[in-house]
Amino acid sequence: MPQSPADLPPSLPLTDKKRGPKYIVENKAKAALLMAWATGRPLLVLGEAGTGKSHLALAAANALKVPLVKTCILARTSAEDLRSEEHTSEL
């Protein structure tokens, strides 16, 4: 089990199956994960629909054995909204 994002292999499984789909971790994603891990802060992943944001989060959380918290950010979302448990869900 990796101790930090620096120890992550180039590809991470998306399921518990040995031959299941994998997420290929690019250098920018690995650097972002490492910075979030080192600072103890959450990682906000932005991007167009279908670019793999959810898969990155799922693969990294599984590999690092940390909880995955999912929330949808809208134009009207405030910082206070993100602090309340009703807007986030642990997967």
mmCIF file with all atom_site columns, C-alpha atoms in Angstrom:
data_model
loop_
_atom_site.group_PDB
_atom_site.id
_atom_site.type_symbol
_atom_site.label_atom_id
_atom_site.label_alt_id
_atom_site.label_comp_id
_atom_site.label_asym_id
_atom_site.label_entity_id
_atom_site.label_seq_id
_atom_site.pdbx_PDB_ins_code
_atom_site.Cartn_x
_atom_site.Cartn_y
_atom_site.Cartn_z
_atom_site.occupancy
_atom_site.B_iso_or_equiv
_atom_site.pdbx_formal_charge
_atom_site.auth_seq_id
_atom_site.auth_comp_id
_atom_site.auth_asym_id
_atom_site.auth_atom_id
_atom_site.pdbx_PDB_model_num
ATOM 1  C CA . MET A 1 1  ? 0.000   0.000  0.000   1.00 0.00 ? 1  MET A CA 1
ATOM 2  C CA . PRO A 1 2  ? 1.407   3.435  -0.926  1.00 0.00 ? 2  PRO A CA 1
ATOM 3  C CA . GLN A 1 3  ? 2.265   5.657  2.017   1.00 0.00 ? 3  GLN A CA 1
ATOM 4  C CA . SER A 1 4  ? 1.804   8.866  0.002   1.00 0.00 ? 4  SER A CA 1
ATOM 5  C CA . PRO A 1 5  ? 1.018   9.947  -3.563  1.00 0.00 ? 5  PRO A CA 1
ATOM 6  C CA . ALA A 1 6  ? 4.768   9.959  -4.263  1.00 0.00 ? 6  ALA A CA 1
ATOM 7  C CA . ASP A 1 7  ? 4.664   6.155  -3.950  1.00 0.00 ? 7  ASP A CA 1
ATOM 8  C CA . LEU A 1 8  ? 1.782   5.668  -6.385  1.00 0.00 ? 8  LEU A CA 1
ATOM 9  C CA . PRO A 1 9  ? 2.432   3.412  -9.376  1.00 0.00 ? 9  PRO A CA 1
ATOM 10 C CA . PRO A 1 10 ? 1.780   4.770  -12.909 1.00 0.00 ? 10 PRO A CA 1
ATOM 11 C CA . SER A 1 11 ? -1.678  3.144  -13.029 1.00 0.00 ? 11 SER A CA 1
ATOM 12 C CA . LEU A 1 12 ? -4.243  2.541  -10.308 1.00 0.00 ? 12 LEU A CA 1
ATOM 13 C CA . PRO A 1 13 ? -7.101  0.036  -10.270 1.00 0.00 ? 13 PRO A CA 1
ATOM 14 C CA . LEU A 1 14 ? -10.617 1.458  -10.308 1.00 0.00 ? 14 LEU A CA 1
ATOM 15 C CA . THR A 1 15 ? -12.162 -1.714 -8.869  1.00 0.00 ? 15 THR A CA 1
ATOM 16 C CA . ASP A 1 16 ? -11.201 -4.591 -6.591  1.00 0.00 ? 16 ASP A CA 1
ATOM 17 C CA . LYS A 1 17 ? -10.792 -6.919 -9.578  1.00 0.00 ? 17 LYS A CA 1
ATOM 18 C CA . LYS A 1 18 ? -7.252  -7.908 -10.561 1.00 0.00 ? 18 LYS A CA 1
ATOM 19 C CA . ARG A 1 19 ? -7.877  -7.401 -14.265 1.00 0.00 ? 19 ARG A CA 1
ATOM 20 C CA . GLY A 1 20 ? -10.318 -4.526 -13.917 1.00 0.00 ? 20 GLY A CA 1
ATOM 21 C CA . PRO A 1 21 ? -10.027 -1.047 -15.432 1.00 0.00 ? 21 PRO A CA 1
ATOM 22 C CA . LYS A 1 22 ? -7.143  1.182  -14.370 1.00 0.00 ? 22 LYS A CA 1
ATOM 23 C CA . TYR A 1 23 ? -6.602  4.918  -14.124 1.00 0.00 ? 23 TYR A CA 1
ATOM 24 C CA . ILE A 1 24 ? -3.344  6.147  -15.674 1.00 0.00 ? 24 ILE A CA 1
ATOM 25 C CA . VAL A 1 25 ? -1.861  8.745  -13.298 1.00 0.00 ? 25 VAL A CA 1
ATOM 26 C CA . GLU A 1 26 ? -0.282  11.602 -15.243 1.00 0.00 ? 26 GLU A CA 1
ATOM 27 C CA . ASN A 1 27 ? 2.543   13.660 -13.732 1.00 0.00 ? 27 ASN A CA 1
ATOM 28 C CA . LYS A 1 28 ? 0.362   16.763 -13.186 1.00 0.00 ? 28 LYS A CA 1
ATOM 29 C CA . ALA A 1 29 ? -2.275  14.733 -11.350 1.00 0.00 ? 29 ALA A CA 1
ATOM 30 C CA . LYS A 1 30 ? 0.369   13.027 -9.224  1.00 0.00 ? 30 LYS A CA 1
ATOM 31 C CA . ALA A 1 31 ? 1.929   16.402 -8.353  1.00 0.00 ? 31 ALA A CA 1
ATOM 32 C CA . ALA A 1 32 ? -1.472  17.822 -7.372  1.00 0.00 ? 32 ALA A CA 1
ATOM 33 C CA . LEU A 1 33 ? -2.214  14.784 -5.204  1.00 0.00 ? 33 LEU A CA 1
ATOM 34 C CA . LEU A 1 34 ? 1.196   15.085 -3.544  1.00 0.00 ? 34 LEU A CA 1
ATOM 35 C CA . MET A 1 35 ? 0.675   18.784 -2.760  1.00 0.00 ? 35 MET A CA 1
ATOM 36 C CA . ALA A 1 36 ? -2.768  18.166 -1.270  1.00 0.00 ? 36 ALA A CA 1
ATOM 37 C CA . TRP A 1 37 ? -1.396  15.252 0.775   1.00 0.00 ? 37 TRP A CA 1
ATOM 38 C CA . ALA A 1 38 ? 1.648   17.218 2.008   1.00 0.00 ? 38 ALA A CA 1
ATOM 39 C CA . THR A 1 39 ? -0.411  20.233 3.054   1.00 0.00 ? 39 THR A CA 1
ATOM 40 C CA . GLY A 1 40 ? -3.276  18.217 4.535   1.00 0.00 ? 40 GLY A CA 1
ATOM 41 C CA . ARG A 1 41 ? -5.754  20.052 2.342   1.00 0.00 ? 41 ARG A CA 1
ATOM 42 C CA . PRO A 1 42 ? -8.472  18.716 0.053   1.00 0.00 ? 42 PRO A CA 1
ATOM 43 C CA . LEU A 1 43 ? -7.862  18.552 -3.663  1.00 0.00 ? 43 LEU A CA 1
ATOM 44 C CA . LEU A 1 44 ? -10.395 20.364 -5.843  1.00 0.00 ? 44 LEU A CA 1
ATOM 45 C CA . VAL A 1 45 ? -10.421 18.758 -9.280  1.00 0.00 ? 45 VAL A CA 1
ATOM 46 C CA . LEU A 1 46 ? -11.755 20.900 -12.110 1.00 0.00 ? 46 LEU A CA 1
ATOM 47 C CA . GLY A 1 47 ? -12.387 20.010 -15.727 1.00 0.00 ? 47 GLY A CA 1
ATOM 48 C CA . GLU A 1 48 ? -14.865 19.375 -18.472 1.00 0.00 ? 48 GLU A CA 1
ATOM 49 C CA . ALA A 1 49 ? -17.347 16.536 -18.194 1.00 0.00 ? 49 ALA A CA 1
ATOM 50 C CA . GLY A 1 50 ? -15.875 13.161 -19.095 1.00 0.00 ? 50 GLY A CA 1
ATOM 51 C CA . THR A 1 51 ? -12.220 14.032 -18.452 1.00 0.00 ? 51 THR A CA 1
ATOM 52 C CA . GLY A 1 52 ? -11.736 11.564 -15.583 1.00 0.00 ? 52 GLY A CA 1
ATOM 53 C CA . LYS A 1 53 ? -12.098 13.735 -12.484 1.00 0.00 ? 53 LYS A CA 1
ATOM 54 C CA . SER A 1 54 ? -14.205 11.178 -10.612 1.00 0.00 ? 54 SER A CA 1
ATOM 55 C CA . HIS A 1 55 ? -11.979 8.313  -11.705 1.00 0.00 ? 55 HIS A CA 1
ATOM 56 C CA . LEU A 1 56 ? -8.879  10.126 -10.419 1.00 0.00 ? 56 LEU A CA 1
ATOM 57 C CA . ALA A 1 57 ? -10.548 10.704 -7.051  1.00 0.00 ? 57 ALA A CA 1
ATOM 58 C CA . LEU A 1 58 ? -11.787 7.116  -6.782  1.00 0.00 ? 58 LEU A CA 1
ATOM 59 C CA . ALA A 1 59 ? -8.469  5.556  -7.804  1.00 0.00 ? 59 ALA A CA 1
ATOM 60 C CA . ALA A 1 60 ? -6.396  7.773  -5.496  1.00 0.00 ? 60 ALA A CA 1
ATOM 61 C CA . ALA A 1 61 ? -8.710  7.273  -2.518  1.00 0.00 ? 61 ALA A CA 1
ATOM 62 C CA . ASN A 1 62 ? -8.661  3.499  -2.998  1.00 0.00 ? 62 ASN A CA 1
ATOM 63 C CA . ALA A 1 63 ? -4.879  3.364  -3.406  1.00 0.00 ? 63 ALA A CA 1
ATOM 64 C CA . LEU A 1 64 ? -4.168  5.625  -0.424  1.00 0.00 ? 64 LEU A CA 1
ATOM 65 C CA . LYS A 1 65 ? -6.897  4.072  1.764   1.00 0.00 ? 65 LYS A CA 1
ATOM 66 C CA . VAL A 1 66 ? -8.531  7.406  2.530   1.00 0.00 ? 66 VAL A CA 1
ATOM 67 C CA . PRO A 1 67 ? -12.224 8.326  2.417   1.00 0.00 ? 67 PRO A CA 1
ATOM 68 C CA . LEU A 1 68 ? -13.594 9.864  -0.750  1.00 0.00 ? 68 LEU A CA 1
ATOM 69 C CA . VAL A 1 69 ? -15.874 12.838 -0.155  1.00 0.00 ? 69 VAL A CA 1
ATOM 70 C CA . LYS A 1 70 ? -17.937 13.937 -3.133  1.00 0.00 ? 70 LYS A CA 1
ATOM 71 C CA . THR A 1 71 ? -19.813 17.183 -3.626  1.00 0.00 ? 71 THR A CA 1
ATOM 72 C CA . CYS A 1 72 ? -21.091 19.139 -6.589  1.00 0.00 ? 72 CYS A CA 1
ATOM 73 C CA . ILE A 1 73 ? -19.850 22.721 -6.814  1.00 0.00 ? 73 ILE A CA 1
ATOM 74 C CA . LEU A 1 74 ? -22.218 25.197 -8.430  1.00 0.00 ? 74 LEU A CA 1
ATOM 75 C CA . ALA A 1 75 ? -21.920 28.903 -9.172  1.00 0.00 ? 75 ALA A CA 1
ATOM 76 C CA . ARG A 1 76 ? -23.948 29.651 -6.040  1.00 0.00 ? 76 ARG A CA 1
ATOM 77 C CA . THR A 1 77 ? -21.922 27.332 -3.740  1.00 0.00 ? 77 THR A CA 1
ATOM 78 C CA . SER A 1 78 ? -20.218 29.209 -0.899  1.00 0.00 ? 78 SER A CA 1
ATOM 79 C CA . ALA A 1 79 ? -17.384 28.231 1.409   1.00 0.00 ? 79 ALA A CA 1
ATOM 80 C CA . GLU A 1 80 ? -19.913 27.887 4.235   1.00 0.00 ? 80 GLU A CA 1
ATOM 81 C CA . ASP A 1 81 ? -21.882 25.397 2.139   1.00 0.00 ? 81 ASP A CA 1
ATOM 82 C CA . LEU A 1 82 ? -18.796 23.205 1.836   1.00 0.00 ? 82 LEU A CA 1
ATOM 83 C CA . ARG A 1 83 ? -18.306 23.149 5.604   1.00 0.00 ? 83 ARG A CA 1
ATOM 84 C CA . SER A 1 84 ? -21.762 21.693 6.202   1.00 0.00 ? 84 SER A CA 1
ATOM 85 C CA . GLU A 1 85 ? -22.203 17.929 6.011   1.00 0.00 ? 85 GLU A CA 1
ATOM 86 C CA . GLU A 1 86 ? -25.467 18.136 4.075   1.00 0.00 ? 86 GLU A CA 1
ATOM 87 C CA . HIS A 1 87 ? -23.627 19.153 0.871   1.00 0.00 ? 87 HIS A CA 1
ATOM 88 C CA . THR A 1 88 ? -21.043 16.378 0.908   1.00 0.00 ? 88 THR A CA 1
ATOM 89 C CA . SER A 1 89 ? -21.273 12.630 0.945   1.00 0.00 ? 89 SER A CA 1
ATOM 90 C CA . GLU A 1 90 ? -18.626 10.089 1.777   1.00 0.00 ? 90 GLU A CA 1
ATOM 91 C CA . LEU A 1 91 ? -18.508 7.316  -0.792  1.00 0.00 ? 91 LEU A CA 1
#
